[in-house]
Amino acid sequence: MPARQHFSSGNIWEQRAGFSRAICVSDTVYTAGTIAVDKEGKTQGADCYEQCIYICKLLGGILEQAGSSLQNVVQVRAYLVNKKDASDFTRFQRDVFGDIRPVATCVIVSGLFGEGTVVELELVAVDRAQA
């Protein structure tokens, strides 16, 4: 079994709920579903697009800790509370990942944790030297 390397964003819920923000196994980095909430628990971003950008910055830092980057993302999963936010997600996907074109899934869900949270993202990226 390949060694697993765990990464944390420092969010208190990672410790309380017993999960890692990301895990690197072999040449792949998997991130946990992430919402636009800061370490104090305050939702960041007024709309879906802004929340996606906030999440992407947070996960970009985690990917860099793992030796990868947003440029190495091969899969994006998005969970939206409102179907009307699909256009914001599509714009985000195009603006951030349009040049690398990872596979993407967007699902409408009935709710997410966090007051005012409208989107949750998961990313999968290839690792450092393997990219």
C-alpha atoms as a PDB file:
ATOM      1  CA  MET A   1       0.000   0.000   0.000  1.00  0.00           C
ATOM      2  CA  PRO A   2       1.444   3.406  -0.947  1.00  0.00           C
ATOM      3  CA  ALA A   3       2.276   5.833   1.862  1.00  0.00           C
ATOM      4  CA  ARG A   4      -0.342   8.478   2.584  1.00  0.00           C
ATOM      5  CA  GLN A   5       0.640  12.032   3.406  1.00  0.00           C
ATOM      6  CA  HIS A   6      -1.975  14.162   5.208  1.00  0.00           C
ATOM      7  CA  PHE A   7      -2.419  17.950   4.940  1.00  0.00           C
ATOM      8  CA  SER A   8      -4.424  20.354   7.108  1.00  0.00           C
ATOM      9  CA  SER A   9      -5.751  23.871   6.589  1.00  0.00           C
ATOM     10  CA  GLY A  10      -5.858  24.418  10.348  1.00  0.00           C
ATOM     11  CA  ASN A  11      -9.661  24.484  10.415  1.00  0.00           C
ATOM     12  CA  ILE A  12     -10.894  23.233  13.786  1.00  0.00           C
ATOM     13  CA  TRP A  13     -13.416  20.870  12.155  1.00  0.00           C
ATOM     14  CA  GLU A  14     -10.633  18.775  10.647  1.00  0.00           C
ATOM     15  CA  GLN A  15      -9.532  17.780  14.156  1.00  0.00           C
ATOM     16  CA  ARG A  16     -13.048  17.541  15.616  1.00  0.00           C
ATOM     17  CA  ALA A  17     -14.467  15.411  12.796  1.00  0.00           C
ATOM     18  CA  GLY A  18     -11.295  13.410  12.158  1.00  0.00           C
ATOM     19  CA  PHE A  19     -10.501  14.238   8.544  1.00  0.00           C
ATOM     20  CA  SER A  20      -7.677  15.733   6.496  1.00  0.00           C
ATOM     21  CA  ARG A  21      -8.114  18.695   4.151  1.00  0.00           C
ATOM     22  CA  ALA A  22      -6.070  16.725   1.622  1.00  0.00           C
ATOM     23  CA  ILE A  23      -4.294  13.411   1.268  1.00  0.00           C
ATOM     24  CA  CYS A  24      -1.519  12.602  -1.175  1.00  0.00           C
ATOM     25  CA  VAL A  25      -1.254   8.962  -2.251  1.00  0.00           C
ATOM     26  CA  SER A  26       1.336   8.056  -4.881  1.00  0.00           C
ATOM     27  CA  ASP A  27       1.156  10.826  -7.485  1.00  0.00           C
ATOM     28  CA  THR A  28      -2.353  12.079  -6.673  1.00  0.00           C
ATOM     29  CA  VAL A  29      -3.642  14.701  -4.220  1.00  0.00           C
ATOM     30  CA  TYR A  30      -7.279  14.412  -3.097  1.00  0.00           C
ATOM     31  CA  THR A  31      -8.934  17.324  -1.290  1.00  0.00           C
ATOM     32  CA  ALA A  32     -11.872  17.134   1.079  1.00  0.00           C
ATOM     33  CA  GLY A  33     -15.064  18.936   0.233  1.00  0.00           C
ATOM     34  CA  THR A  34     -14.388  22.550   1.178  1.00  0.00           C
ATOM     35  CA  ILE A  35     -16.711  25.483   1.783  1.00  0.00           C
ATOM     36  CA  ALA A  36     -15.901  29.207   1.883  1.00  0.00           C
ATOM     37  CA  VAL A  37     -15.584  29.529   5.653  1.00  0.00           C
ATOM     38  CA  ASP A  38     -12.589  31.114   7.382  1.00  0.00           C
ATOM     39  CA  LYS A  39     -10.903  29.771  10.533  1.00  0.00           C
ATOM     40  CA  GLU A  40     -13.310  31.805  12.673  1.00  0.00           C
ATOM     41  CA  GLY A  41     -16.281  30.121  10.992  1.00  0.00           C
ATOM     42  CA  LYS A  42     -17.395  33.165   8.991  1.00  0.00           C
ATOM     43  CA  THR A  43     -18.627  32.554   5.446  1.00  0.00           C
ATOM     44  CA  GLN A  44     -16.528  34.362   2.843  1.00  0.00           C
ATOM     45  CA  GLY A  45     -17.879  35.571  -0.495  1.00  0.00           C
ATOM     46  CA  ALA A  46     -21.191  37.209  -1.310  1.00  0.00           C
ATOM     47  CA  ASP A  47     -22.110  34.835  -4.149  1.00  0.00           C
ATOM     48  CA  CYS A  48     -21.220  31.481  -5.659  1.00  0.00           C
ATOM     49  CA  TYR A  49     -18.418  32.879  -7.826  1.00  0.00           C
ATOM     50  CA  GLU A  50     -16.732  34.667  -4.904  1.00  0.00           C
ATOM     51  CA  GLN A  51     -17.084  31.588  -2.702  1.00  0.00           C
ATOM     52  CA  CYS A  52     -15.510  29.420  -5.425  1.00  0.00           C
ATOM     53  CA  ILE A  53     -12.563  31.834  -5.670  1.00  0.00           C
ATOM     54  CA  TYR A  54     -12.099  31.811  -1.867  1.00  0.00           C
ATOM     55  CA  ILE A  55     -12.203  28.007  -1.761  1.00  0.00           C
ATOM     56  CA  CYS A  56      -9.795  27.763  -4.678  1.00  0.00           C
ATOM     57  CA  LYS A  57      -7.250  30.015  -2.930  1.00  0.00           C
ATOM     58  CA  LEU A  58      -7.492  27.897   0.208  1.00  0.00           C
ATOM     59  CA  LEU A  59      -7.166  24.612  -1.682  1.00  0.00           C
ATOM     60  CA  GLY A  60      -4.432  26.058  -3.905  1.00  0.00           C
ATOM     61  CA  GLY A  61      -2.345  26.609  -0.769  1.00  0.00           C
ATOM     62  CA  ILE A  62      -3.006  23.047   0.375  1.00  0.00           C
ATOM     63  CA  LEU A  63      -2.033  21.680  -3.051  1.00  0.00           C
ATOM     64  CA  GLU A  64       1.212  23.666  -2.877  1.00  0.00           C
ATOM     65  CA  GLN A  65       1.945  22.147   0.558  1.00  0.00           C
ATOM     66  CA  ALA A  66       1.529  18.770  -1.139  1.00  0.00           C
ATOM     67  CA  GLY A  67       3.940  19.735  -3.932  1.00  0.00           C
ATOM     68  CA  SER A  68       1.227  20.227  -6.539  1.00  0.00           C
ATOM     69  CA  SER A  69      -0.757  23.257  -7.736  1.00  0.00           C
ATOM     70  CA  LEU A  70      -4.040  24.398  -9.221  1.00  0.00           C
ATOM     71  CA  GLN A  71      -2.423  23.931 -12.642  1.00  0.00           C
ATOM     72  CA  ASN A  72      -2.241  20.202 -11.890  1.00  0.00           C
ATOM     73  CA  VAL A  73      -5.959  19.777 -11.109  1.00  0.00           C
ATOM     74  CA  VAL A  74      -7.498  16.923 -13.092  1.00  0.00           C
ATOM     75  CA  GLN A  75     -10.959  16.804 -11.490  1.00  0.00           C
ATOM     76  CA  VAL A  76     -13.385  19.323  -9.969  1.00  0.00           C
ATOM     77  CA  ARG A  77     -16.545  18.375  -8.077  1.00  0.00           C
ATOM     78  CA  ALA A  78     -18.994  21.126  -7.160  1.00  0.00           C
ATOM     79  CA  TYR A  79     -22.040  20.922  -4.931  1.00  0.00           C
ATOM     80  CA  LEU A  80     -24.416  23.877  -5.361  1.00  0.00           C
ATOM     81  CA  VAL A  81     -27.405  24.725  -3.176  1.00  0.00           C
ATOM     82  CA  ASN A  82     -29.134  26.726  -5.913  1.00  0.00           C
ATOM     83  CA  LYS A  83     -29.467  25.768  -9.558  1.00  0.00           C
ATOM     84  CA  LYS A  84     -29.390  29.484 -10.418  1.00  0.00           C
ATOM     85  CA  ASP A  85     -25.734  29.537  -9.271  1.00  0.00           C
ATOM     86  CA  ALA A  86     -24.681  27.169 -12.060  1.00  0.00           C
ATOM     87  CA  SER A  87     -23.729  30.133 -14.264  1.00  0.00           C
ATOM     88  CA  ASP A  88     -21.425  31.492 -11.509  1.00  0.00           C
ATOM     89  CA  PHE A  89     -19.825  28.067 -11.152  1.00  0.00           C
ATOM     90  CA  THR A  90     -19.403  27.767 -14.928  1.00  0.00           C
ATOM     91  CA  ARG A  91     -17.742  31.200 -15.061  1.00  0.00           C
ATOM     92  CA  PHE A  92     -15.417  30.223 -12.191  1.00  0.00           C
ATOM     93  CA  GLN A  93     -14.545  26.915 -13.879  1.00  0.00           C
ATOM     94  CA  ARG A  94     -13.728  28.697 -17.138  1.00  0.00           C
ATOM     95  CA  ASP A  95     -11.767  31.537 -15.470  1.00  0.00           C
ATOM     96  CA  VAL A  96      -9.655  29.331 -13.207  1.00  0.00           C
ATOM     97  CA  PHE A  97      -9.380  26.029 -15.070  1.00  0.00           C
ATOM     98  CA  GLY A  98     -10.236  26.913 -18.680  1.00  0.00           C
ATOM     99  CA  ASP A  99      -6.665  26.457 -19.913  1.00  0.00           C
ATOM    100  CA  ILE A 100      -6.176  23.025 -18.306  1.00  0.00           C
ATOM    101  CA  ARG A 101      -9.753  21.731 -18.710  1.00  0.00           C
ATOM    102  CA  PRO A 102     -10.061  19.167 -15.886  1.00  0.00           C
ATOM    103  CA  VAL A 103     -13.067  16.884 -15.786  1.00  0.00           C
ATOM    104  CA  ALA A 104     -15.875  18.465 -13.765  1.00  0.00           C
ATOM    105  CA  THR A 105     -19.085  17.475 -12.059  1.00  0.00           C
ATOM    106  CA  CYS A 106     -21.682  19.907 -10.719  1.00  0.00           C
ATOM    107  CA  VAL A 107     -24.494  18.618  -8.505  1.00  0.00           C
ATOM    108  CA  ILE A 108     -27.427  20.481  -6.956  1.00  0.00           C
ATOM    109  CA  VAL A 109     -27.912  19.596  -3.259  1.00  0.00           C
ATOM    110  CA  SER A 110     -30.534  20.522  -0.672  1.00  0.00           C
ATOM    111  CA  GLY A 111     -28.088  22.191   1.714  1.00  0.00           C
ATOM    112  CA  LEU A 112     -24.530  22.614   2.987  1.00  0.00           C
ATOM    113  CA  PHE A 113     -22.921  23.360   6.352  1.00  0.00           C
ATOM    114  CA  GLY A 114     -22.184  26.998   7.089  1.00  0.00           C
ATOM    115  CA  GLU A 115     -24.594  29.924   7.208  1.00  0.00           C
ATOM    116  CA  GLY A 116     -24.749  31.498   3.746  1.00  0.00           C
ATOM    117  CA  THR A 117     -22.682  28.749   2.121  1.00  0.00           C
ATOM    118  CA  VAL A 118     -23.875  28.124  -1.443  1.00  0.00           C
ATOM    119  CA  VAL A 119     -21.082  25.934  -2.871  1.00  0.00           C
ATOM    120  CA  GLU A 120     -18.683  23.180  -1.807  1.00  0.00           C
ATOM    121  CA  LEU A 121     -15.720  22.115  -3.955  1.00  0.00           C
ATOM    122  CA  GLU A 122     -13.508  19.026  -4.084  1.00  0.00           C
ATOM    123  CA  LEU A 123     -10.374  18.893  -6.217  1.00  0.00           C
ATOM    124  CA  VAL A 124      -8.139  16.070  -7.378  1.00  0.00           C
ATOM    125  CA  ALA A 125      -4.670  16.981  -8.642  1.00  0.00           C
ATOM    126  CA  VAL A 126      -1.646  15.101  -9.848  1.00  0.00           C
ATOM    127  CA  ASP A 127       1.429  15.449  -7.702  1.00  0.00           C
ATOM    128  CA  ARG A 128       4.581  17.516  -8.145  1.00  0.00           C
ATOM    129  CA  ALA A 129       7.130  15.763 -10.351  1.00  0.00           C
ATOM    130  CA  GLN A 130       4.540  13.498 -11.936  1.00  0.00           C
ATOM    131  CA  ALA A 131       2.680  16.406 -13.562  1.00  0.00           C
END
